[in-house]
Coordinates of C-alpha atoms in Angstrom, one line a residue:
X1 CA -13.6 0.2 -2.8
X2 CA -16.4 1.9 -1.0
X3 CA -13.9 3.7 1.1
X4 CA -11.8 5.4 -2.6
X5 CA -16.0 6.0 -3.2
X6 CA -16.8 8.0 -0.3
X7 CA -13.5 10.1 -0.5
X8 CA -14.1 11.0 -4.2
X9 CA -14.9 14.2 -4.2
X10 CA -12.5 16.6 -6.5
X11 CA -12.1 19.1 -3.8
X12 CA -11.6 16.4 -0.4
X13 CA -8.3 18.3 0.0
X14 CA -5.9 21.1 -1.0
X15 CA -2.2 21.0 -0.9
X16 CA -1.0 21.6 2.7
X17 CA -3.6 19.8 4.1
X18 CA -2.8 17.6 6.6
X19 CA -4.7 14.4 8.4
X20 CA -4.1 11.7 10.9
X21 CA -6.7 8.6 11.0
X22 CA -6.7 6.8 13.8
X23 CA -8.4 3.3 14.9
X24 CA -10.8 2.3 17.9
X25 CA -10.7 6.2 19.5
X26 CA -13.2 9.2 19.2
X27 CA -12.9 12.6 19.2
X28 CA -13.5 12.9 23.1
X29 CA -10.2 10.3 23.2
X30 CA -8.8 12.6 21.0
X31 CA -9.2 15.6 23.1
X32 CA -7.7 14.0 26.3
X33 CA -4.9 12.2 24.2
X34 CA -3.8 15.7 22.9
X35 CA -5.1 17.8 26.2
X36 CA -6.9 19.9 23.7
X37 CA -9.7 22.1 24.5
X38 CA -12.5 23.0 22.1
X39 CA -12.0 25.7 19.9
X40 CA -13.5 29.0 20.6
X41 CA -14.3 31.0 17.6
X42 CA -15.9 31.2 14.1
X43 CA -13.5 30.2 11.5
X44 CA -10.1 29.0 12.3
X45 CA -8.6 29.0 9.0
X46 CA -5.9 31.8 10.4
X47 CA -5.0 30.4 13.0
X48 CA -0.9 29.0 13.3
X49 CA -1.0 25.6 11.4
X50 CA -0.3 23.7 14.8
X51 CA -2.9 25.5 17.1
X52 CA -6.2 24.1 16.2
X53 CA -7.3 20.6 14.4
X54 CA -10.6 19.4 13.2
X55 CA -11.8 16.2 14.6
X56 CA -14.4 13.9 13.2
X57 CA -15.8 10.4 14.5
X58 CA -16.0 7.5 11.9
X59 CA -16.7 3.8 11.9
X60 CA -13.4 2.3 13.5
X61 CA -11.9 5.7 14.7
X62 CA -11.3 9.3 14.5
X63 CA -10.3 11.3 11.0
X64 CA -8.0 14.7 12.1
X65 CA -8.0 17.6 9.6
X66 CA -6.0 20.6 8.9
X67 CA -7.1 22.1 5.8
X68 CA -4.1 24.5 6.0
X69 CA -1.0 23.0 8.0
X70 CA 0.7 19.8 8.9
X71 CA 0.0 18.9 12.5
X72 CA -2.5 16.2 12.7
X73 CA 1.3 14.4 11.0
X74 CA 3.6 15.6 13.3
X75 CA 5.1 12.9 15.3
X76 CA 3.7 14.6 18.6
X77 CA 0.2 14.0 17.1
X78 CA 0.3 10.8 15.8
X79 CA 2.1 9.0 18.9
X80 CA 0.1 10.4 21.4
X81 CA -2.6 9.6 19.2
X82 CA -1.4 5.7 18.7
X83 CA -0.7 4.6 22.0
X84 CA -2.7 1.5 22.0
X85 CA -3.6 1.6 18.5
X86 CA -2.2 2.6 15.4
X87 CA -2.7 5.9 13.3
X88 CA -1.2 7.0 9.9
X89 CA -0.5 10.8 9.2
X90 CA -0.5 12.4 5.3
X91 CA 0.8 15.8 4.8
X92 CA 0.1 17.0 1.6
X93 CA 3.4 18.4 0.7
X94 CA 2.6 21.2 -1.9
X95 CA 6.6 21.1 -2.9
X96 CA 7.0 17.2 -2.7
X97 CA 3.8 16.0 -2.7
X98 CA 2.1 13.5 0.1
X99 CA 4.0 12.7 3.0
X100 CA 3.0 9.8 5.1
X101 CA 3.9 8.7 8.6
X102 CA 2.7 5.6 10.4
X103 CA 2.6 5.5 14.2
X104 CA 2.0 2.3 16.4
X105 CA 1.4 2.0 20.4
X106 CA 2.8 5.6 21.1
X107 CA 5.7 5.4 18.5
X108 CA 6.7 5.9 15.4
X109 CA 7.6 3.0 12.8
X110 CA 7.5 4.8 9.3
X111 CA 8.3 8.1 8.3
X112 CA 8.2 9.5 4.8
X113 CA 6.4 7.1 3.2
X114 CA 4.3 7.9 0.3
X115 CA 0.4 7.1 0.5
X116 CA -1.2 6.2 -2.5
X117 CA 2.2 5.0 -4.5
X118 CA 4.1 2.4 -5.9
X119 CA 4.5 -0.4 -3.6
X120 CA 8.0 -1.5 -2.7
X121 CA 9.1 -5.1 -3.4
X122 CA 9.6 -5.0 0.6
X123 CA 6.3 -3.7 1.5
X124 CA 4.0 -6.9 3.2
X125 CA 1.4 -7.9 1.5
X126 CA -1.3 -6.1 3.4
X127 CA 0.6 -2.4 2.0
X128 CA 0.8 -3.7 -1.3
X129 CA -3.1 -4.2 -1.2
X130 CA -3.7 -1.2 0.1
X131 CA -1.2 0.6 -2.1
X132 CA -3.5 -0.5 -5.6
X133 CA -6.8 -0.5 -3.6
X134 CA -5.9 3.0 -3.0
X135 CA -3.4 4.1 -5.9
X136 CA -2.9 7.8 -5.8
X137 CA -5.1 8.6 -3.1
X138 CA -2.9 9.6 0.1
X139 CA -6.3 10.2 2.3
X140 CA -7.9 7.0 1.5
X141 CA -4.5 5.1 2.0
X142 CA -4.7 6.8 5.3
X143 CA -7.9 5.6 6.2
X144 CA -7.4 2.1 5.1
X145 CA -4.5 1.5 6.8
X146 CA -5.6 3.0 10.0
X147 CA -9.1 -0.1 9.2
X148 CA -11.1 3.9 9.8
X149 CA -13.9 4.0 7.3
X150 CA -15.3 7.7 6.6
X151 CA -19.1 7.1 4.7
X152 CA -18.4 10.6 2.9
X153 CA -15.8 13.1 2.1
X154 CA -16.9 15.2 5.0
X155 CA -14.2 13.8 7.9
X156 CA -11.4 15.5 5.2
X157 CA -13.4 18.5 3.5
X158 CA -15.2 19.4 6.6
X159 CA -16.7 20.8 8.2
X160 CA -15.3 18.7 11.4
X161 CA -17.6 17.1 14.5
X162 CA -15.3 19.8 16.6
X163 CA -12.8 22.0 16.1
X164 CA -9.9 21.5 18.9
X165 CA -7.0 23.8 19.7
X166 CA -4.0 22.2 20.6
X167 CA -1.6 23.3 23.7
X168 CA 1.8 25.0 22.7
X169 CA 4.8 22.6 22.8
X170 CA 6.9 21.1 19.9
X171 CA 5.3 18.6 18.2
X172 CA 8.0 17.3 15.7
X173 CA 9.8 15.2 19.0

């Protein structure tokens, strides 16, 4: 539970925020997984949603925030991401609500699952603990499946370790 504690802050995120935990890599890895450069500039809150992503090292991992768009999510993101690893992507969805994708050694094995909800009779048992450990909270689902552990609310509010800007290709393949 001190995971739902440190991410219990009323503002931790906004619809159409997206994030992708990821275990066992930092934000360096991050960078050279994505072959994203630092970004340049003061605030990037207009940039397009998929140019630039804020990046923050946790215990177990790395937490990826977009306080405005969807691409940490995007399969592009979370394979590269995975490879290796694993790493679960929430899109808050401001017309259908959170959005959750899990990717596993560079691909991807669920795809619009719903963080923080109802467990399925055909979940294992390790989703169904994590679906009432973590009921109604998409980011903190994220976390604890991905075993990252954030201290504070910070890796999803921001500000971010580093802003990164992302190269131009499609990320939804």
């Amino acid at each position: 539970m001190r995971l739902k504690a440190a991410l219990d802050d009323p503002g931790r995120f906004d619809d159409g925020t997206g994030l992708a935990a990821v275990a066992g890599i930092d934000a360096a890895e991050v960078a050279r997984r994505l072959d994203a450069t630092p970004y340049e500039g003061d605030d990037p809150a207009g940039t397009w949603p998929g140019d630039v992503v804020g990046v923050t090292d946790v215990p177990g991992g790395a937490v990826l925030t977009q306080p405005w768009g969807y691409a940490p999510q995007t399969p592009g993101v979370t394979k590269a991401l995975s490879t290796g690893t694993v790493c679960y992507g929430v899109y808050a969805n401001p017309k259908s609500g959170d959005q959750g994708s899990i990717a596993r050694d560079g691909g991807i094995v669920g795809w619009d699952l719903h963080p923080g909800g109802e467990p399925s009779e055909t979940d294992p048992a390790d989703q169904v603990l994590l679906s009432y450990l973590y009921r109604y909270d998409a980011m903190a689902y994220a976390c604890g499946y991905a075993g990252v552990r954030p201290t504070d609310a910070r890796p999803v509010t921001g500000p971010p370790d580093v802003w990164l800007r992302l190269p131009a290709k499609d990320y939804w393949t």
